[in-house]
mmCIF file of C-alpha atoms in Angstrom:
data_model
loop_
_atom_site.group_PDB
_atom_site.id
_atom_site.type_symbol
_atom_site.label_atom_id
_atom_site.label_comp_id
_atom_site.label_asym_id
_atom_site.label_seq_id
_atom_site.Cartn_x
_atom_site.Cartn_y
_atom_site.Cartn_z
ATOM 1 C CA UNK A 28 94.548 132.566 53.655
ATOM 2 C CA UNK A 29 93.284 129.001 54.082
ATOM 3 C CA UNK A 30 94.101 129.188 57.794
ATOM 4 C CA UNK A 31 92.037 132.390 58.166
ATOM 5 C CA UNK A 32 89.054 130.860 56.341
ATOM 6 C CA UNK A 33 89.331 127.702 58.457
ATOM 7 C CA UNK A 34 89.478 129.733 61.676
ATOM 8 C CA UNK A 35 86.491 131.853 60.589
ATOM 9 C CA UNK A 36 84.471 128.707 59.807
ATOM 10 C CA UNK A 37 85.393 127.173 63.160
ATOM 11 C CA UNK A 38 84.369 130.348 65.038
ATOM 12 C CA UNK A 39 81.116 130.526 63.076
ATOM 13 C CA UNK A 40 80.427 126.862 63.862
ATOM 14 C CA UNK A 41 81.041 127.430 67.575
ATOM 15 C CA UNK A 42 78.736 130.470 67.545
ATOM 16 C CA UNK A 43 75.988 128.477 65.825
ATOM 17 C CA UNK A 44 76.432 125.621 68.297
ATOM 18 C CA UNK A 45 76.215 128.073 71.208
ATOM 19 C CA UNK A 46 73.055 129.628 69.723
ATOM 20 C CA UNK A 47 71.447 126.201 69.259
ATOM 21 C CA UNK A 48 72.317 125.240 72.838
ATOM 22 C CA UNK A 49 70.869 128.517 74.140
ATOM 23 C CA UNK A 50 67.658 127.966 72.149
ATOM 24 C CA UNK A 51 67.313 124.412 73.442
ATOM 25 C CA UNK A 52 67.885 125.631 76.999
ATOM 26 C CA UNK A 53 65.268 128.363 76.589
ATOM 27 C CA UNK A 54 62.696 125.874 75.219
ATOM 28 C CA UNK A 55 63.278 123.497 78.143
ATOM 29 C CA UNK A 56 62.994 126.362 80.636
ATOM 30 C CA UNK A 57 59.830 127.709 78.944
ATOM 31 C CA UNK A 58 58.205 124.256 79.034
ATOM 32 C CA UNK A 59 58.942 123.886 82.759
ATOM 33 C CA UNK A 60 57.742 127.436 83.448
ATOM 34 C CA UNK A 61 54.472 126.821 81.562
ATOM 35 C CA UNK A 62 53.819 123.601 83.481
ATOM 36 C CA UNK A 63 54.523 125.274 86.819
ATOM 37 C CA UNK A 64 52.248 128.211 85.925
ATOM 38 C CA UNK A 65 49.385 125.838 85.092
ATOM 39 C CA UNK A 66 49.904 123.936 88.370
ATOM 40 C CA UNK A 67 49.724 127.173 90.396
ATOM 41 C CA UNK A 68 46.458 128.128 88.706
ATOM 42 C CA UNK A 69 45.050 124.630 89.359
ATOM 43 C CA UNK A 70 45.852 124.993 93.052
ATOM 44 C CA UNK A 71 44.095 128.364 93.170
ATOM 45 C CA UNK A 72 41.062 126.982 91.300
ATOM 46 C CA UNK A 73 40.842 124.099 93.791
ATOM 47 C CA UNK A 74 41.017 126.515 96.744
ATOM 48 C CA UNK A 75 38.283 128.628 95.190
ATOM 49 C CA UNK A 76 36.093 125.565 94.659
ATOM 50 C CA UNK A 77 36.778 124.227 98.178
ATOM 51 C CA UNK A 78 35.904 127.579 99.715
ATOM 52 C CA UNK A 79 32.767 127.837 97.621
ATOM 53 C CA UNK A 80 33.969 131.178 96.337
ATOM 54 C CA UNK A 81 33.400 130.642 92.658
ATOM 55 C CA UNK A 82 31.962 133.920 91.492
ATOM 56 C CA UNK A 83 29.645 132.217 89.109
ATOM 57 C CA UNK A 84 26.323 133.677 88.210
ATOM 58 C CA UNK A 85 23.250 131.559 87.834
ATOM 59 C CA UNK A 86 22.669 131.313 84.133
ATOM 60 C CA UNK A 87 19.793 130.013 82.118
ATOM 61 C CA UNK A 88 21.158 126.899 80.427
ATOM 62 C CA UNK A 89 19.430 128.039 77.277
ATOM 63 C CA UNK A 90 22.248 130.576 77.397
ATOM 64 C CA UNK A 91 25.540 129.021 76.328
ATOM 65 C CA UNK A 92 27.685 131.432 78.355
ATOM 66 C CA UNK A 93 30.163 129.735 80.654
ATOM 67 C CA UNK A 94 30.745 131.004 84.184
ATOM 68 C CA UNK A 95 34.258 132.126 85.097
ATOM 69 C CA UNK A 96 36.593 132.603 88.033
ATOM 70 C CA UNK A 97 39.318 135.251 87.846
ATOM 71 C CA UNK A 98 42.862 134.413 88.938
ATOM 72 C CA UNK A 99 45.763 136.840 88.494
ATOM 73 C CA UNK A 100 43.874 138.889 85.917
ATOM 74 C CA UNK A 101 42.778 135.937 83.760
ATOM 75 C CA UNK A 102 39.285 134.426 83.650
ATOM 76 C CA UNK A 103 39.056 130.610 83.775
ATOM 77 C CA UNK A 104 36.112 128.407 82.797
ATOM 78 C CA UNK A 105 37.313 125.184 84.410
ATOM 79 C CA UNK A 106 39.801 122.351 84.150
ATOM 80 C CA UNK A 107 40.562 119.738 81.515
ATOM 81 C CA UNK A 108 41.719 116.303 82.640
ATOM 82 C CA UNK A 109 43.320 113.858 80.188
ATOM 83 C CA UNK A 110 44.169 110.651 82.112
ATOM 84 C CA UNK A 111 45.882 108.973 79.141
ATOM 85 C CA UNK A 112 48.459 111.786 79.136
ATOM 86 C CA UNK A 113 48.498 112.248 82.926
ATOM 87 C CA UNK A 114 47.421 115.879 82.427
ATOM 88 C CA UNK A 115 45.185 118.219 84.359
ATOM 89 C CA UNK A 116 45.120 121.791 83.086
ATOM 90 C CA UNK A 117 43.174 124.957 83.805
ATOM 91 C CA UNK A 118 41.321 126.409 80.818
ATOM 92 C CA UNK A 119 41.047 130.161 80.249
ATOM 93 C CA UNK A 120 37.757 131.623 79.091
ATOM 94 C CA UNK A 121 39.404 133.166 76.006
ATOM 95 C CA UNK A 122 42.680 132.297 74.358
ATOM 96 C CA UNK A 123 45.435 134.839 73.849
ATOM 97 C CA UNK A 124 49.120 134.473 73.000
ATOM 98 C CA UNK A 125 50.082 135.756 76.451
ATOM 99 C CA UNK A 126 47.535 133.486 78.140
ATOM 100 C CA UNK A 127 48.681 130.369 76.298
ATOM 101 C CA UNK A 128 52.033 130.693 78.083
ATOM 102 C CA UNK A 129 50.096 129.886 81.282
ATOM 103 C CA UNK A 130 47.281 127.554 80.224
ATOM 104 C CA UNK A 131 45.144 126.442 77.278
ATOM 105 C CA UNK A 132 42.241 128.698 76.360
ATOM 106 C CA UNK A 133 38.774 128.512 74.873
ATOM 107 C CA UNK A 134 39.021 129.180 71.138
ATOM 108 C CA UNK A 135 35.270 129.009 70.514
ATOM 109 C CA UNK A 136 32.042 127.427 71.694
ATOM 110 C CA UNK A 137 30.769 126.220 75.038
ATOM 111 C CA UNK A 138 30.105 123.009 76.936
ATOM 112 C CA UNK A 139 26.453 124.100 77.027
ATOM 113 C CA UNK A 140 26.142 124.215 73.236
ATOM 114 C CA UNK A 141 28.218 121.043 72.731
ATOM 115 C CA UNK A 142 30.834 122.727 70.550
ATOM 116 C CA UNK A 143 33.703 123.697 72.851
ATOM 117 C CA UNK A 144 37.044 124.223 71.077
ATOM 118 C CA UNK A 145 40.180 124.551 73.238
ATOM 119 C CA UNK A 146 43.625 125.483 71.959
ATOM 120 C CA UNK A 147 46.934 125.170 73.743
ATOM 121 C CA UNK A 148 50.660 125.536 73.182
ATOM 122 C CA UNK A 149 52.615 122.439 72.257
ATOM 123 C CA UNK A 150 54.533 122.466 75.546
ATOM 124 C CA UNK A 151 54.853 118.857 76.699
ATOM 125 C CA UNK A 152 53.200 119.902 79.970
ATOM 126 C CA UNK A 153 50.273 121.398 78.027
ATOM 127 C CA UNK A 154 49.057 120.022 74.652
ATOM 128 C CA UNK A 155 52.381 118.820 73.211
ATOM 129 C CA UNK A 156 51.445 115.149 73.514
ATOM 130 C CA UNK A 157 47.925 115.276 72.049
ATOM 131 C CA UNK A 158 49.194 113.234 69.104
ATOM 132 C CA UNK A 159 49.604 110.261 71.450
ATOM 133 C CA UNK A 160 45.895 110.076 72.281
ATOM 134 C CA UNK A 161 43.921 107.185 70.817
ATOM 135 C CA UNK A 162 40.316 106.754 69.774
ATOM 136 C CA UNK A 163 38.353 105.693 72.847
ATOM 137 C CA UNK A 164 40.488 107.628 75.364
ATOM 138 C CA UNK A 165 38.402 109.479 77.940
ATOM 139 C CA UNK A 166 38.721 113.185 78.793
ATOM 140 C CA UNK A 167 36.948 115.252 81.442
ATOM 141 C CA UNK A 168 36.076 118.923 81.540
ATOM 142 C CA UNK A 169 35.006 120.316 84.916
ATOM 143 C CA UNK A 170 33.519 123.792 84.864
ATOM 144 C CA UNK A 171 34.013 126.309 87.684
ATOM 145 C CA UNK A 172 30.672 125.257 89.193
ATOM 146 C CA UNK A 173 31.805 121.641 89.534
ATOM 147 C CA UNK A 174 29.809 120.234 86.601
ATOM 148 C CA UNK A 175 31.774 117.365 85.033
ATOM 149 C CA UNK A 176 31.477 116.636 81.316
ATOM 150 C CA UNK A 177 32.895 113.330 80.061
ATOM 151 C CA UNK A 178 34.189 112.960 76.514
ATOM 152 C CA UNK A 179 35.600 110.180 74.378
ATOM 153 C CA UNK A 180 38.201 110.713 71.673
ATOM 154 C CA UNK A 181 36.694 109.897 68.288
ATOM 155 C CA UNK A 182 39.253 111.184 65.815
ATOM 156 C CA UNK A 183 42.795 112.585 65.729
ATOM 157 C CA UNK A 184 43.756 114.445 62.591
ATOM 158 C CA UNK A 185 46.228 116.991 61.290
ATOM 159 C CA UNK A 186 44.942 120.267 59.837
ATOM 160 C CA UNK A 187 46.881 122.952 58.020
ATOM 161 C CA UNK A 188 47.723 125.990 60.138
ATOM 162 C CA UNK A 189 45.371 128.188 58.100
ATOM 163 C CA UNK A 190 42.420 125.762 58.243
ATOM 164 C CA UNK A 191 40.330 128.015 60.474
ATOM 165 C CA UNK A 192 37.140 127.158 58.591
ATOM 166 C CA UNK A 193 37.692 123.439 59.145
ATOM 167 C CA UNK A 194 38.306 124.076 62.842
ATOM 168 C CA UNK A 195 35.052 126.030 63.238
ATOM 169 C CA UNK A 196 32.879 124.808 60.361
ATOM 170 C CA UNK A 197 29.625 122.894 60.592
ATOM 171 C CA UNK A 198 31.807 119.780 60.426
ATOM 172 C CA UNK A 199 33.504 120.913 63.638
ATOM 173 C CA UNK A 200 30.055 121.497 65.121
ATOM 174 C CA UNK A 201 29.467 117.758 64.900
ATOM 175 C CA UNK A 202 31.971 117.367 67.722
ATOM 176 C CA UNK A 203 31.174 118.205 71.340
ATOM 177 C CA UNK A 204 34.808 118.992 72.169
ATOM 178 C CA UNK A 205 37.811 119.800 69.984
ATOM 179 C CA UNK A 206 41.368 120.244 71.244
ATOM 180 C CA UNK A 207 44.202 121.494 69.058
ATOM 181 C CA UNK A 208 47.813 122.581 69.143
ATOM 182 C CA UNK A 209 50.451 123.499 66.600
ATOM 183 C CA UNK A 210 53.057 120.947 65.623
ATOM 184 C CA UNK A 211 56.743 121.790 65.953
ATOM 185 C CA UNK A 212 57.435 124.419 63.321
ATOM 186 C CA UNK A 213 53.793 125.553 63.335
ATOM 187 C CA UNK A 214 52.871 124.401 59.831
ATOM 188 C CA UNK A 215 50.086 122.059 60.936
ATOM 189 C CA UNK A 216 47.797 121.511 63.911
ATOM 190 C CA UNK A 217 47.167 118.282 65.785
ATOM 191 C CA UNK A 218 43.393 118.236 66.214
ATOM 192 C CA UNK A 219 41.487 115.935 68.549
ATOM 193 C CA UNK A 220 37.722 115.554 68.046
ATOM 194 C CA UNK A 221 35.641 114.206 70.937
ATOM 195 C CA UNK A 222 32.032 113.248 71.619
ATOM 196 C CA UNK A 223 30.341 113.657 74.979
ATOM 197 C CA UNK A 224 29.381 110.437 76.731
ATOM 198 C CA UNK A 225 27.093 109.849 79.719
#
């Protein structure tokens, strides 16, 4: 009987080890896939900008709407560059779970109303390393019309996963740009608050 229990435990252990290995392999593959997807979109955005084909409408800057370019069925508002993390990422006009597998997305706000909030998955090739930013680091957002907005990191904090009000409250409105991503396990969010600089 002891031999049967020992064999069952060993088989169960091997199955659990195989499952953990498969999960690790999937996460590595998904991270690489997400990074490659973002790079392909960046290339297409650059081609669109080089060709002067951005289908942007002239907007009254009293209006906070952001112009977009459509690529593969998704609308993009521009690119986010974070030199301290060696990242350049396209940014979708609206976030969605499916879209976040390709690139970060606008959660709320606009560059024109100085309250843009961008969310992204915690893939290392997306927002997974936001926690390594420091106060004073510089970030750039370039819209589809080529306007460049320069930001400086002011504060890095951790919010609870259900702290939607804190993410979008008047307090959040004090910041010109907010970036956030879930931590591993999804219980909290790394949140980066930035101010626009000239």
